[in-house]
Coordinates of C-alpha atoms in Angstrom, one line a residue:
M1 CA 18.2 -12.3 -21.3
I2 CA 16.0 -9.2 -21.8
Q3 CA 18.5 -7.5 -24.1
N4 CA 18.8 -10.7 -26.2
A5 CA 15.0 -10.8 -26.6
L6 CA 15.0 -7.2 -27.7
K7 CA 17.7 -7.9 -30.3
Q8 CA 15.8 -10.9 -31.6
H9 CA 12.9 -8.6 -32.4
G10 CA 14.9 -6.0 -34.1
L11 CA 15.1 -3.6 -31.2
P12 CA 18.2 -2.1 -29.6
G13 CA 19.4 -4.3 -26.7
A14 CA 20.6 -1.2 -24.8
A15 CA 17.0 0.0 -24.4
V16 CA 17.1 -2.0 -21.2
Q17 CA 20.1 -1.5 -18.9
A18 CA 21.0 -2.5 -15.4
I19 CA 23.5 -1.0 -13.0
E20 CA 25.0 -4.0 -11.2
N21 CA 27.3 -2.0 -8.9
P22 CA 25.4 -1.4 -5.6
D23 CA 27.4 1.8 -4.8
R24 CA 24.8 4.4 -3.7
E25 CA 26.9 7.2 -5.3
L26 CA 25.8 5.8 -8.7
V27 CA 22.2 6.4 -7.7
N28 CA 23.1 10.0 -6.8
Q29 CA 24.6 10.5 -10.2
L30 CA 21.5 8.9 -11.9
L31 CA 19.2 11.4 -10.0
K32 CA 20.9 14.3 -11.9
L33 CA 20.6 12.9 -15.4
D34 CA 17.5 14.8 -16.3
R35 CA 18.8 15.4 -19.8
Y36 CA 18.6 11.7 -20.6
V37 CA 16.1 10.2 -18.1
D38 CA 12.4 11.2 -18.2
M39 CA 11.1 9.6 -15.0
L40 CA 12.3 7.6 -12.0
I41 CA 10.3 4.9 -10.2
P42 CA 12.3 3.8 -7.1
R43 CA 11.7 0.3 -6.0
G44 CA 13.0 -0.2 -2.5
G45 CA 12.8 0.9 1.1
A46 CA 11.7 4.2 2.6
G47 CA 15.3 5.5 2.6
L48 CA 15.6 5.1 -1.2
H49 CA 12.3 6.9 -1.8
K50 CA 13.3 9.7 0.5
L51 CA 16.7 10.1 -1.3
C52 CA 15.0 10.3 -4.7
R53 CA 12.4 12.8 -3.6
E54 CA 14.9 15.1 -2.0
H55 CA 17.8 15.0 -4.6
S56 CA 16.3 14.1 -8.0
T57 CA 16.1 16.6 -10.8
I58 CA 14.0 14.1 -12.6
P59 CA 10.3 13.6 -12.0
V60 CA 9.9 10.8 -9.4
I61 CA 6.9 8.5 -8.9
T62 CA 7.1 7.0 -5.4
G63 CA 5.0 4.3 -3.8
G64 CA 5.3 0.6 -2.9
I65 CA 5.7 1.3 0.8
G66 CA 2.4 0.0 2.3
V67 CA 1.4 0.4 5.9
C68 CA -2.0 -1.1 5.2
H69 CA -5.0 -1.2 7.6
I70 CA -8.3 -3.1 8.0
Y71 CA -11.0 -1.6 10.1
I72 CA -13.7 -4.0 11.3
D73 CA -16.9 -2.3 12.5
A74 CA -19.6 -3.5 14.8
T75 CA -21.9 -4.7 12.0
M76 CA -19.5 -7.2 10.6
E77 CA -19.8 -11.0 11.1
I78 CA -16.8 -12.6 12.7
E79 CA -16.1 -15.6 10.5
P80 CA -16.0 -13.9 7.1
A81 CA -13.9 -11.1 8.7
L82 CA -11.3 -13.6 9.8
E83 CA -11.0 -15.0 6.3
V84 CA -10.3 -11.6 4.9
I85 CA -7.8 -10.7 7.7
V86 CA -5.9 -14.0 7.3
N87 CA -5.7 -13.5 3.5
A88 CA -4.6 -9.9 3.8
K89 CA -1.8 -10.8 6.2
K90 CA -0.7 -14.3 5.3
Q91 CA -1.2 -14.7 1.5
R92 CA 2.1 -12.9 0.9
P93 CA 3.3 -11.1 4.1
S94 CA 6.3 -9.5 2.5
A95 CA 4.2 -7.7 -0.2
C96 CA 3.6 -3.9 0.0
N97 CA -0.2 -4.5 0.1
S98 CA -0.2 -7.0 3.0
L99 CA -2.1 -6.0 6.2
E100 CA 0.0 -4.4 8.9
T101 CA -2.6 -3.0 11.4
L102 CA -6.0 -4.3 12.4
L103 CA -8.4 -1.7 13.9
V104 CA -11.2 -3.3 15.9
D105 CA -14.3 -1.4 16.8
R106 CA -14.7 -1.5 20.6
A107 CA -18.3 -2.4 20.3
I108 CA -17.4 -5.8 18.7
A109 CA -14.3 -6.5 20.8
D110 CA -15.8 -8.8 23.5
R111 CA -17.2 -11.3 20.9
F112 CA -14.5 -10.8 18.3
L113 CA -11.2 -11.0 20.2
P114 CA -11.4 -14.5 21.6
V115 CA -12.2 -16.0 18.2
F116 CA -9.6 -13.8 16.6
S117 CA -6.9 -14.9 19.0
A118 CA -7.6 -18.5 18.4
R119 CA -7.4 -18.1 14.7
M120 CA -4.2 -16.1 14.8
A121 CA -2.7 -18.9 17.0
Q122 CA -3.8 -21.4 14.4
E123 CA -2.2 -19.4 11.6
N124 CA 1.0 -18.7 13.6
I125 CA 0.5 -14.9 13.3
P126 CA 2.2 -13.1 16.1
L127 CA 0.3 -10.1 17.5
H128 CA 1.6 -6.7 18.6
A129 CA -1.1 -5.2 20.8
D130 CA -1.9 -1.6 21.7
E131 CA -2.1 -1.1 25.5
N132 CA -5.9 -0.7 25.2
V133 CA -6.2 -4.4 24.0
L134 CA -3.1 -6.0 25.3
A135 CA -4.6 -7.5 28.5
Q136 CA -7.6 -9.0 26.6
L137 CA -5.5 -10.6 23.9
Q138 CA -3.0 -12.0 26.5
Q139 CA -5.9 -14.1 27.8
G140 CA -6.1 -16.0 24.4
P141 CA -3.8 -18.5 22.8
A142 CA -2.1 -16.2 20.3
S143 CA 1.4 -14.9 20.7
V144 CA 1.1 -11.3 22.0
T145 CA 3.6 -8.6 22.8
A146 CA 3.1 -4.9 23.6
I147 CA 3.5 -2.7 20.6
Q148 CA 6.6 -0.6 20.4
P149 CA 7.1 3.0 19.3
G150 CA 7.3 3.1 15.5
D151 CA 5.5 -0.2 14.9
Y152 CA 2.5 1.6 13.5
D153 CA 4.6 3.5 11.0
D154 CA 6.6 0.7 9.3
E155 CA 6.1 -2.5 7.3
W156 CA 6.6 -5.8 9.2
L157 CA 7.4 -7.7 6.0
S158 CA 6.5 -10.8 8.0
L159 CA 3.5 -12.5 9.6
D160 CA 3.5 -10.0 12.5
L161 CA 0.3 -8.0 12.9
N162 CA -0.5 -4.9 14.9
V163 CA -3.9 -4.8 16.7
R164 CA -5.6 -1.7 18.2
L165 CA -9.1 -1.0 19.6
V166 CA -10.9 2.1 18.3
A167 CA -13.9 3.8 19.7
D168 CA -15.6 4.3 16.3
M169 CA -14.9 5.0 12.7
D170 CA -13.7 8.5 13.4
E171 CA -10.8 7.1 15.5
A172 CA -10.1 4.4 12.9
I173 CA -9.9 7.0 10.1
E174 CA -7.7 9.3 12.2
H175 CA -5.3 6.4 12.9
I176 CA -5.1 5.6 9.2
R177 CA -4.4 9.3 8.4
T178 CA -1.7 9.5 11.0
H179 CA 0.1 6.2 10.3
G180 CA -0.9 5.1 6.8
T181 CA 1.0 5.5 3.6
Q182 CA -2.0 6.1 1.3
H183 CA -1.4 2.7 -0.2
S184 CA -4.3 0.2 0.6
D185 CA -6.8 0.3 3.4
A186 CA -10.1 -1.6 3.9
I187 CA -13.3 -1.7 6.0
L188 CA -15.2 -4.8 6.9
T189 CA -18.8 -3.9 7.4
R190 CA -22.4 -4.7 6.6
S191 CA -23.4 -1.1 6.6
T192 CA -23.6 0.7 3.3
R193 CA -23.5 4.0 5.0
N194 CA -20.3 3.1 6.9
A195 CA -18.7 1.7 3.7
T196 CA -19.5 4.9 1.7
R197 CA -18.2 7.2 4.4
F198 CA -14.9 5.1 4.8
V199 CA -14.3 5.2 1.0
R200 CA -14.9 9.0 0.9
Q201 CA -12.7 9.9 3.9
V202 CA -9.8 7.5 3.6
D203 CA -7.4 9.1 1.1
S204 CA -5.5 6.1 -0.1
S205 CA -4.7 5.0 -3.6
A206 CA -6.8 1.8 -3.1
V207 CA -9.7 1.5 -0.7
Y208 CA -11.6 -1.8 -0.2
V209 CA -15.0 -2.7 1.2
N210 CA -15.2 -6.3 2.5
A211 CA -12.1 -7.4 0.5
S212 CA -8.4 -8.2 1.1
T213 CA -5.9 -5.4 0.6
R214 CA -3.9 -8.0 -1.4
F215 CA -5.7 -7.1 -4.5
T216 CA -3.7 -3.9 -5.1
D217 CA -1.8 -5.2 -8.1
G218 CA -1.6 -4.3 -11.8
G219 CA -2.6 -7.8 -12.9
Q220 CA -5.5 -8.0 -10.5
F221 CA -6.7 -4.6 -11.7
G222 CA -6.6 -5.6 -15.3
L223 CA -3.7 -3.3 -16.2
G224 CA -1.3 -6.1 -17.3
A225 CA 2.3 -6.2 -16.0
E226 CA 2.7 -3.8 -13.0
V227 CA 5.3 -1.1 -13.1
A228 CA 4.7 0.2 -9.6
V229 CA 2.0 1.2 -7.1
S230 CA 1.9 5.0 -6.9
T231 CA 0.8 6.6 -3.7
Q232 CA 1.1 10.1 -5.2
K233 CA -1.7 12.3 -6.5
L234 CA -0.3 13.0 -9.9
H235 CA -0.1 11.9 -12.6
A236 CA -0.7 8.2 -11.9
R237 CA -2.1 6.7 -8.7
G238 CA -2.5 3.2 -7.5
P239 CA -1.3 0.2 -9.6
M240 CA 0.5 1.4 -12.7
G241 CA 0.6 -0.5 -16.0
L242 CA 2.4 0.6 -19.2
E243 CA -0.3 3.1 -20.0
A244 CA 0.6 5.1 -17.0
L245 CA 4.1 5.6 -18.5
T246 CA 2.7 7.3 -21.7
T247 CA 2.2 11.0 -22.2
Y248 CA 0.6 13.2 -24.9
K249 CA 1.9 14.8 -28.1
W250 CA -0.6 17.2 -29.7
V251 CA -0.4 17.4 -33.5
A252 CA -2.5 20.0 -35.4
W253 CA -2.9 20.1 -39.2
G254 CA -4.1 23.4 -40.6
D255 CA -5.1 24.9 -43.9
D256 CA -3.2 28.1 -43.5
T257 CA -5.3 28.4 -40.3
L258 CA -5.0 31.6 -38.3
R259 CA -6.3 32.2 -34.8
A260 CA -8.8 35.1 -34.7

């Protein structure tokens, strides 16, 4: 269909091609075609990204694996926080920008957790609780199991949600630095100081204040059709549109000009 559309507009249909054979060896061969291919953007699981980073002779832009967090601090009201949390988790749970781990400030835990548990039960969101909050959550109506090793480091791709209590923002930021993928992370707060500090110290491609992580998307950012979400530092970072695929060509016209 895409090739036919290109031909109808006078463009070569072969400008867009697909490898239909799923043999991974074909991927290995593609990774070495630096004479013909300018850039690779792998779209798939962590294994594919790792393979491309380690074996490609072509520049690779990786991203799209999102272990995303929301930290709710002690200044945040409960009801608006719940709306953001539900949206970030449930609006499209299989997306790379959906919420995976909720970090709850211990100072707000006693008044937040009972209401949170009730809402999660209502939304059919299963919880995976850290040992420091497991007993409290088990008193509520939500489905709760103990978190397992590795749960903090992977995407659920489902309605499942990790929950952990943190002593303060320092512990929240440390958790994100340890387990995050520099994709999308958010703080729910009514403190401008806390928001500013979180934005400065969380080194992710998209950082939100009082907003769902689900906004990390080329269309939402006004970039048009999204090519990928880059979690690298160079050259593009965050949602990528067509502009991120362009580069420079410097052309200089002289009048027999010599450099002094």
